[in-house]
Coordinates of C-alpha atoms and ligand atoms in Angstrom, one line a residue:
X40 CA -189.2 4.9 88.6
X41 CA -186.4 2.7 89.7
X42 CA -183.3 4.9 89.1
X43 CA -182.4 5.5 92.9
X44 CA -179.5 7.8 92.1
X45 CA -180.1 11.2 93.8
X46 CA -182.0 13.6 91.1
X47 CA -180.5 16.3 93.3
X48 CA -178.4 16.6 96.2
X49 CA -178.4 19.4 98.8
X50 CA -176.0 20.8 101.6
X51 CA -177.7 22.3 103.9
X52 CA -176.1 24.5 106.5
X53 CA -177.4 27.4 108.5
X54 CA -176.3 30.3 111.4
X55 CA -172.9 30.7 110.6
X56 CA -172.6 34.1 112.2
X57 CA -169.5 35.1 110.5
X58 CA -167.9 38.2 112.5
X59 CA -169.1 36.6 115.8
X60 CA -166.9 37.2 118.9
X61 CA -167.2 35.4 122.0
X62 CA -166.0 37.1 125.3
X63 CA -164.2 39.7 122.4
X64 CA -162.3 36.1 121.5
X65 CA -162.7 36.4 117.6
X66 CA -163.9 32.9 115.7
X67 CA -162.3 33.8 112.0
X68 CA -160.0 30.7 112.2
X69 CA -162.9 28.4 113.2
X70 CA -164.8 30.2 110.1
X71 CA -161.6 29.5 107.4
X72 CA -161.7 25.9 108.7
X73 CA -165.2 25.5 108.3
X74 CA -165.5 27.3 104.7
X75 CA -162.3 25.4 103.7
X76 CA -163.8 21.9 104.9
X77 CA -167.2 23.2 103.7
X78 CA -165.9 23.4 99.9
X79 CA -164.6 20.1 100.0
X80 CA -167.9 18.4 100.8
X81 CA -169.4 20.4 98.3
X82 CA -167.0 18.3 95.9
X83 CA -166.7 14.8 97.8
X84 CA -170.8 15.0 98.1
X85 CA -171.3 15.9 94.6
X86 CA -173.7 18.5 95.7
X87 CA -175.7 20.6 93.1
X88 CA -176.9 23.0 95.7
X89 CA -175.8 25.1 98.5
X90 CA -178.3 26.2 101.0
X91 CA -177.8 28.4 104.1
X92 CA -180.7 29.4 106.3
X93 CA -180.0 32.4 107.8
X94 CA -177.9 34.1 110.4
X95 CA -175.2 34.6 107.6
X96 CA -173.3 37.4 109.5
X97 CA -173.8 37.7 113.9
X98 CA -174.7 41.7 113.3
X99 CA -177.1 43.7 110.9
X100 CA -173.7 45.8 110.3
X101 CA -171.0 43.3 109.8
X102 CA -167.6 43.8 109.6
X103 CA -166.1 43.8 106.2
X104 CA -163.9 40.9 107.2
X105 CA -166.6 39.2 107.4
X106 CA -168.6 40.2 104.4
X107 CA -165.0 39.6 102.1
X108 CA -164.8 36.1 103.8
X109 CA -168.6 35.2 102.3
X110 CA -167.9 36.7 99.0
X111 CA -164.5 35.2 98.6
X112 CA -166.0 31.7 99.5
X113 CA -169.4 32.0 96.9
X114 CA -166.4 33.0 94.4
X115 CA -164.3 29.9 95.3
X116 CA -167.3 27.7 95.5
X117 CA -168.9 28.6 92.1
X118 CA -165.4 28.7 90.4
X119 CA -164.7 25.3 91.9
X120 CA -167.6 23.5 91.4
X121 CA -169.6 23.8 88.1
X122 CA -173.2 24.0 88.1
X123 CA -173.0 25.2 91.7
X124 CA -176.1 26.5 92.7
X125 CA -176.1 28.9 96.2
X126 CA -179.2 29.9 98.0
X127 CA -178.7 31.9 101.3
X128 CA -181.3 33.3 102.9
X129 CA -181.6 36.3 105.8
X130 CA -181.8 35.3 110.0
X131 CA -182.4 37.5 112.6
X132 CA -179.5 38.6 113.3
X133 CA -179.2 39.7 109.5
X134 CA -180.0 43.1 108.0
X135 CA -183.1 42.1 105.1
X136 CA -181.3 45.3 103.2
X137 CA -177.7 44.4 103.5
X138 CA -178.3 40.3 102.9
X139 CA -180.5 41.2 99.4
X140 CA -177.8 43.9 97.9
X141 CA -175.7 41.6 96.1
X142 CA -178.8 40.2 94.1
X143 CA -178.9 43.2 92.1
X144 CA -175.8 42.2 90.7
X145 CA -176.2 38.6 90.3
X146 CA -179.4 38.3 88.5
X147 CA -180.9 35.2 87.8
X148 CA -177.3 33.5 88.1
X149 CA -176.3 30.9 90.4
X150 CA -175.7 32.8 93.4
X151 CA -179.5 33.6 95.4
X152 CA -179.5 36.4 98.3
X153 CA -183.1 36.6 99.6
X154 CA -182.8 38.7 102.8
X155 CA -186.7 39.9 103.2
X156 CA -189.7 38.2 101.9
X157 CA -190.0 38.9 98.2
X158 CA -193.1 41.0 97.8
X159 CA -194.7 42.8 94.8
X160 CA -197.2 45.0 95.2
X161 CA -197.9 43.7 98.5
X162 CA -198.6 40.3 97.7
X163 CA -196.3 37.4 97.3
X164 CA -193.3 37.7 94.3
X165 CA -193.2 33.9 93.8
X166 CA -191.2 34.2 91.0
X167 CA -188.3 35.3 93.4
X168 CA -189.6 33.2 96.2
X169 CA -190.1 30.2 94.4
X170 CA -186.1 29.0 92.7
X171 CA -185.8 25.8 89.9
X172 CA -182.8 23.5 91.1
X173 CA -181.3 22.2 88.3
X174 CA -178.9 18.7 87.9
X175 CA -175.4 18.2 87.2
X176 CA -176.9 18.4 82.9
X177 CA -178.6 20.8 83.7
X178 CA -181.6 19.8 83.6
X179 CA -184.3 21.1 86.2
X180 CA -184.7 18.4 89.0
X181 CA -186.4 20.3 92.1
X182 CA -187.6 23.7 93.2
X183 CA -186.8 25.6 96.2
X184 CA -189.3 28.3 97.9
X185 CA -187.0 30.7 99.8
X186 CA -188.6 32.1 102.8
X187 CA -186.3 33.9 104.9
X188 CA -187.0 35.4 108.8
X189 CA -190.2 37.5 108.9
X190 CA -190.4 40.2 111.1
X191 CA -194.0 40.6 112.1
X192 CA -193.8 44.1 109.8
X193 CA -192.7 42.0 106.8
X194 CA -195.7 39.6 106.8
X195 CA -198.1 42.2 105.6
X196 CA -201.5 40.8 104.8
X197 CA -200.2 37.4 105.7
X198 CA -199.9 35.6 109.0
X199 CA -196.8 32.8 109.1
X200 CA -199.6 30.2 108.5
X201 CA -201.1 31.6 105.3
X202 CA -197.8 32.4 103.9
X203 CA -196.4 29.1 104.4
X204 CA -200.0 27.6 102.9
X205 CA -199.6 29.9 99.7
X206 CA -195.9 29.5 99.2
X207 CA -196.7 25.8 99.5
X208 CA -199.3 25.7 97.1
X209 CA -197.7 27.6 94.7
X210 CA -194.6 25.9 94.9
X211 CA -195.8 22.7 94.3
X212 CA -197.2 23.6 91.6
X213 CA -194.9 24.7 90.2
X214 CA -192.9 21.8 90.9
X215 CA -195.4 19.4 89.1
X216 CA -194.1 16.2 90.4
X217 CA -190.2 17.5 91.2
X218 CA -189.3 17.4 94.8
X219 CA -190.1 21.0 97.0
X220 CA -188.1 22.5 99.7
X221 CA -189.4 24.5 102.0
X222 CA -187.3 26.8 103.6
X223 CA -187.2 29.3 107.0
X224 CA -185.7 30.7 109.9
X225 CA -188.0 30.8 112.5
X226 CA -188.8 28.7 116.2
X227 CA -190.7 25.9 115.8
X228 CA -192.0 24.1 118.8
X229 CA -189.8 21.4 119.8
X230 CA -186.9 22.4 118.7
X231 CA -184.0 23.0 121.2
X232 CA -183.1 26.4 122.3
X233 CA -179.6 27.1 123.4
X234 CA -179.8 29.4 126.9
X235 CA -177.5 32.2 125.7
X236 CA -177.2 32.9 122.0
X237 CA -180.2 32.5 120.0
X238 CA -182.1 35.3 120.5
X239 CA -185.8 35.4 121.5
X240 CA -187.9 35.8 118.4
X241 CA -192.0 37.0 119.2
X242 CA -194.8 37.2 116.5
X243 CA -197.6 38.3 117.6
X244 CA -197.1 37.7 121.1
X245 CA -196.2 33.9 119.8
X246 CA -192.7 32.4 121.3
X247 CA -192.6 29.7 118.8
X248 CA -194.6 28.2 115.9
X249 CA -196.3 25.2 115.8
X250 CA -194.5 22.1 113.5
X251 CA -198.1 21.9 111.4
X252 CA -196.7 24.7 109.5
X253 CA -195.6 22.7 107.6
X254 CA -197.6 19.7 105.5
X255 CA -196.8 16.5 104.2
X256 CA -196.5 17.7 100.8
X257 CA -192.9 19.2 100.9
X258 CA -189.8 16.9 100.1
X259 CA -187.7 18.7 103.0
X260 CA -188.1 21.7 105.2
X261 CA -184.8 22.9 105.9
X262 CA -184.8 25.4 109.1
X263 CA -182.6 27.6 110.4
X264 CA -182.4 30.0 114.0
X265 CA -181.7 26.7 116.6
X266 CA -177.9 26.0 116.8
X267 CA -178.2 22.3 117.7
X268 CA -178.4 20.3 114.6
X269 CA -182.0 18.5 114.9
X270 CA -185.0 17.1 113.2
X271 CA -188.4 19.0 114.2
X272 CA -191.6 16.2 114.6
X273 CA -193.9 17.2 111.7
X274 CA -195.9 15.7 108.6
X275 CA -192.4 15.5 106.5
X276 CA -188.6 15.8 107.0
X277 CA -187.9 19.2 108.4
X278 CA -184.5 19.7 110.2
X279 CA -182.6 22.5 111.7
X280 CA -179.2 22.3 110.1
X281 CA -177.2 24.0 113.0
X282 CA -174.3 26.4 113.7
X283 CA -171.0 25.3 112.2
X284 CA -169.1 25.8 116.0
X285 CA -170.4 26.6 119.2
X286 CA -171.0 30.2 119.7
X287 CA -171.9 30.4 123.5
X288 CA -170.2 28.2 126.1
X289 CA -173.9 26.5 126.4
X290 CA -173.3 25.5 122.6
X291 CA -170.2 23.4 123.9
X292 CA -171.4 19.6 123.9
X293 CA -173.5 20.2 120.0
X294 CA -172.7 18.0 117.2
X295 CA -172.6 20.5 114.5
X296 CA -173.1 18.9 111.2
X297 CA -173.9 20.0 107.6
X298 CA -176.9 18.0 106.4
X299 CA -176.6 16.2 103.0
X300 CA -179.8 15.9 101.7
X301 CA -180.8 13.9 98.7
X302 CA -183.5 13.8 97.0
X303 CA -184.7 10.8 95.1
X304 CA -188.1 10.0 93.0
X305 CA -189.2 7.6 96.3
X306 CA -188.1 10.7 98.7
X307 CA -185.4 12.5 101.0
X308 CA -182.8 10.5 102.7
X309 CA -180.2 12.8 105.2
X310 CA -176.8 12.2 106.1
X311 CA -174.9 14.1 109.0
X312 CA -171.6 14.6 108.5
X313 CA -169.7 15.9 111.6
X314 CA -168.2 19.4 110.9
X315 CA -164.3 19.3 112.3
X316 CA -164.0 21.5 115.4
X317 CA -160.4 23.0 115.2
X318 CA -160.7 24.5 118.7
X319 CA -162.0 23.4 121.5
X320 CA -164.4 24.4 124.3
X321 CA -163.0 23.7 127.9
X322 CA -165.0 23.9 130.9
X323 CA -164.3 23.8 134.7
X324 CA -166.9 23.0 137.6
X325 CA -168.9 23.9 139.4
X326 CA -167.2 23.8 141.9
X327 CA -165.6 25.5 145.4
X328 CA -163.7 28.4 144.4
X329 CA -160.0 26.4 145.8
X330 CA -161.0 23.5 143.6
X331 CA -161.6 25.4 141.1
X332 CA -158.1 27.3 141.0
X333 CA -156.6 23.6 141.3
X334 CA -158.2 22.2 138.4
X335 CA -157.2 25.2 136.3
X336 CA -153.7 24.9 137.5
X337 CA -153.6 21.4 136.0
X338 CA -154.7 22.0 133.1
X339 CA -152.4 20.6 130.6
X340 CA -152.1 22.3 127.2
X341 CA -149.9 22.6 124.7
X342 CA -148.0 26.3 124.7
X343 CA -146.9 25.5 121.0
X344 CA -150.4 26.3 119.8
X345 CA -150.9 29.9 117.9
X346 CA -153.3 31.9 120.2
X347 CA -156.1 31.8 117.6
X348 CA -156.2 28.3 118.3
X349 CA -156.2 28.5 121.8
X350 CA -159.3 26.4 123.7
X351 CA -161.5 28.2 125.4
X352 CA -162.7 27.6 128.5
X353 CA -165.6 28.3 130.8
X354 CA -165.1 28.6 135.0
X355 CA -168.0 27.8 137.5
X356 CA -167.5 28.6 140.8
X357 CA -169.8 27.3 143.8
X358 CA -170.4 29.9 146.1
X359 CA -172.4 30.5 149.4
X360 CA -171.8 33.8 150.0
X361 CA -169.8 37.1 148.8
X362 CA -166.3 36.2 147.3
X363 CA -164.3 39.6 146.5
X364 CA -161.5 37.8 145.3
X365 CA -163.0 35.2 142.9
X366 CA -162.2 37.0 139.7
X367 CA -159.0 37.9 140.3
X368 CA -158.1 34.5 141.9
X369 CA -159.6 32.8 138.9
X370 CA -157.9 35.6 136.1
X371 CA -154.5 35.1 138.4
X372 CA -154.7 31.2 137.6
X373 CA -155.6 31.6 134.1
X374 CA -153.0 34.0 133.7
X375 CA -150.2 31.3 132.7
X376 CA -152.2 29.0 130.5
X377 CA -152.7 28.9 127.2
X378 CA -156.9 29.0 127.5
X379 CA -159.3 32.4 126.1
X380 CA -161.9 32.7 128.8
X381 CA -165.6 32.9 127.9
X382 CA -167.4 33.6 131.2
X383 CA -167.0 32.7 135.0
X384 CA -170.2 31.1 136.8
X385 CA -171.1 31.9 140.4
X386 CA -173.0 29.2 140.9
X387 CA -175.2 29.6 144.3
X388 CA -175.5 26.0 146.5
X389 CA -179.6 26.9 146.8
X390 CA -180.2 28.0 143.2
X391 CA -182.4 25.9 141.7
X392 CA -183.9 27.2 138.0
X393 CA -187.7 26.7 139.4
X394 CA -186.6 29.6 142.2
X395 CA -184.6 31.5 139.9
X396 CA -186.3 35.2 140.2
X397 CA -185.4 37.0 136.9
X398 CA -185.3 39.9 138.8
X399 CA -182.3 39.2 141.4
X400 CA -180.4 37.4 138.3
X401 CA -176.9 37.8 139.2
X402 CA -175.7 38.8 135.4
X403 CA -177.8 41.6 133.3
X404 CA -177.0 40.3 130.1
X405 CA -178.3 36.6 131.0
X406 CA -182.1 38.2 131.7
X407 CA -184.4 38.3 128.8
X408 CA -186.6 41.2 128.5
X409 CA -189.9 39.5 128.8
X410 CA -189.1 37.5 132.1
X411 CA -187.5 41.1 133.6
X412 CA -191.2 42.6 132.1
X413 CA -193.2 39.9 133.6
X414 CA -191.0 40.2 136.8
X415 CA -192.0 44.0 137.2
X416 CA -195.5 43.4 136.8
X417 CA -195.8 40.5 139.6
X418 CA -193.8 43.1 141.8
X419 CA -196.2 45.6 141.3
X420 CA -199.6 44.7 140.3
X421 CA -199.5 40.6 142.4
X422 CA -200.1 37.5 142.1
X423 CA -200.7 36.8 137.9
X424 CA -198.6 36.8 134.9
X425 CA -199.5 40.0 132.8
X426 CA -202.5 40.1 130.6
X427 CA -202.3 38.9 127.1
X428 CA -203.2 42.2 125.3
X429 CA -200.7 43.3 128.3
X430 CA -197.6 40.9 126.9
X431 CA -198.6 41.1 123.2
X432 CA -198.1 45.2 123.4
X433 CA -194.6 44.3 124.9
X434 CA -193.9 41.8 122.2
X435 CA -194.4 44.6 119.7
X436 CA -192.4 46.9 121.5
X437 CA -189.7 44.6 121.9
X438 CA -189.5 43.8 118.3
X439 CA -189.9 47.2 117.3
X440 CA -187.1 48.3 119.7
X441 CA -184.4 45.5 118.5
X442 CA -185.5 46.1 114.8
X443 CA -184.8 49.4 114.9
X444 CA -181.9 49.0 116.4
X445 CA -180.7 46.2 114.1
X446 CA -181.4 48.5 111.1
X447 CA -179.5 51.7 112.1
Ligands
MN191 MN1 -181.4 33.3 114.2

């Protein structure tokens, strides 16, 4: 074949967490913006398919500003652009149960909502997994096997290796010499993990999965859970799309994109395009706490600009012993300017992440469960990290624990 025009053309995006709040600071104006650009690269790309891996909404029970904000942008989206064909897929942070409801609804339509692995009968529902991709005439030019996040419970008789083998096989058969994409939202080894606000995921005591998941055979594998746009090193193209802003102050210095992907007879080629930032992300130190109050007192922003718009800003202090007054000397500087805190730093001269003990952390909500378990266990029993069977129980627990949690 010589015809290089695109058979079929992709945007893929991922981990919007509409509803998130940082620091209480809503984002909805940074999610308008994005939709709003979003929609017009749908158009300008000439994309036939929408694809969003995971991590739709930030909570299992969103708000319903943030569930009318989806719906109102699939409605725009599909009225807008003909042919239009949406798949979105459930995260971690999604309720399976809440992500698949509208699907009742809409069918076999244009509009896919695959929140929990389709199953049937305890085996594999390909004919839900596995969705044709059809051109701008309609005609069918690629096939899309929609896996969303797996909580060890959902994998049934499967492990995350034989599920991606059989969804693989079967989709590219199905296929039959049309391009594949794979889809999930999982950690694969060597991506990037941002320190605050992706949260840990464990299978089976696993942290992260290994990139041979996936084959050669695949056009694209298009990944979402890591919030830095990146490709992953494996046997074909597979990418984590990225969040649309930052949504922790360690998100800050990403270059969100969307990913255009475009699949030709030959194979994939990817384009990212730079997603506008309509507020930005300030940051301050580290340094002494007078310096500090000094640099924020010359800040120089522009008091014209609406509230929602306003930057935020991040504050690390350098500290080398107790400072009763740093919060409120830092909240009495901020206090004039035009700037939404996210979080102050104390930042200790000696601390060095290789002595970091989990256990003394200055801030609760920074420790993750598994270094605080593995902390405990040193304390008490010496010496050692804990056993394996030890830390696989715990991994259970602790997915069983936030699960439950999630689906209350
Ligand atoms: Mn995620």
């Amino acid at each position: 074949m010589t015809d290089s025009s695109p058979a079929l053309t992709v945007i893929h995006t991922s981990d919007w967490h509409l509803g998130h709040e940082l620091n209480g600071h809503d984002r909805q104006i940074e999610h308008d913006v994005f939709l709003n650009w979003l929609l017009e690269q749908i158009e300008t790309q000439a994309a036939h398919v929408l694809l969003v891996t995971g991590d739709i909404y930030d909570v299992a029970n969103p708000p319903v500003s943030a569930m009318r904000r989806l719906f109102r942008f699939l409605n725009a989206a599909t009225a807008r652009i003909p042919g239009l064909q949406v798949v979105i897929l459930g995260g971690n942070h999604d309720s399976a149960g809440r992500i698949d409801l509208p699907s009742a609804l809409l069918g076999d339509g244009r509009v896919h909502f695959i929140g929990s692995l389709p199953r049937r009968d305890g085996l594999l529902d390909m004919n839900r997994v596995l969705i044709p991709l059809h051109d701008c005439s309609a005609q069918l030019a690629g096939w899309l096997a929609a896996v969303p996040f797996c909580r060890p419970g959902d994998l049934g008789i499967y492990s995350l290796p034989t599920l991606y083998a059989e969804v693989t096989d079967a989709g590219m058969t199905k296929a039959d010499g049309l391009p594949l994409i794979l889809t999930g939202h999982l950690h694969v080894a060597g991506g990037d993990v941002s320190e605050l606000s992706e949260r840990r995921i464990v299978v089976g005591g696993e942290e992260a999965q290994a990139a041979s998941l996936f084959d050669a055979r695949p056009a694209y594998v298009a990944l979402g859970h890591l919030h830095r746009p990146q490709a992953v090193t494996a046997a074909t193209t597979v990418r984590y799309a990225g969040s649309p802003f930052p949504l922790s102050s360690t998100e800050r210095d990403y270059r969100h994109s969307i990913a255009v992907v475009r699949l030709k007879p030959e194979g994939c080629e990817v384009d990212l395009v730079p997603i506008p930032r309509p507020v930005a992300f300030l940051s301050i130190g580290p340094f002494p706490l007078d310096d500090a109050v000094t640099a924020i007192e010359a800040l120089q922003l522009d008091p014209a600009v609406p509230i929602e718009r306003w930057p935020f800003i991040e504050i690390a202090v350098r500290i080398d012993g107790p400072e009763p007054h740093l919060q409120s000397r830092i909240l009495a500087a901020l206090e004039a300017k035009p700037v939404r805190l996210v979080r102050i730093l104390s930042v200790r001269r000696e601390a060095s992440e290789a002595t970091l003990d989990p256990m003394t952390g200055a801030n609760l909500a920074e420790l993750a469960p598994h270094d605080v378990f593995a902390a405990i266990f040193r304390r008490d029993y010496g010496g050692e990290a804990p056993p394996e069977d030890l830390a696989a129980a715990f991994a259970q627990l602790l997915v069983e624990a936030e699960t439950a949690e999630e689906d209350r």
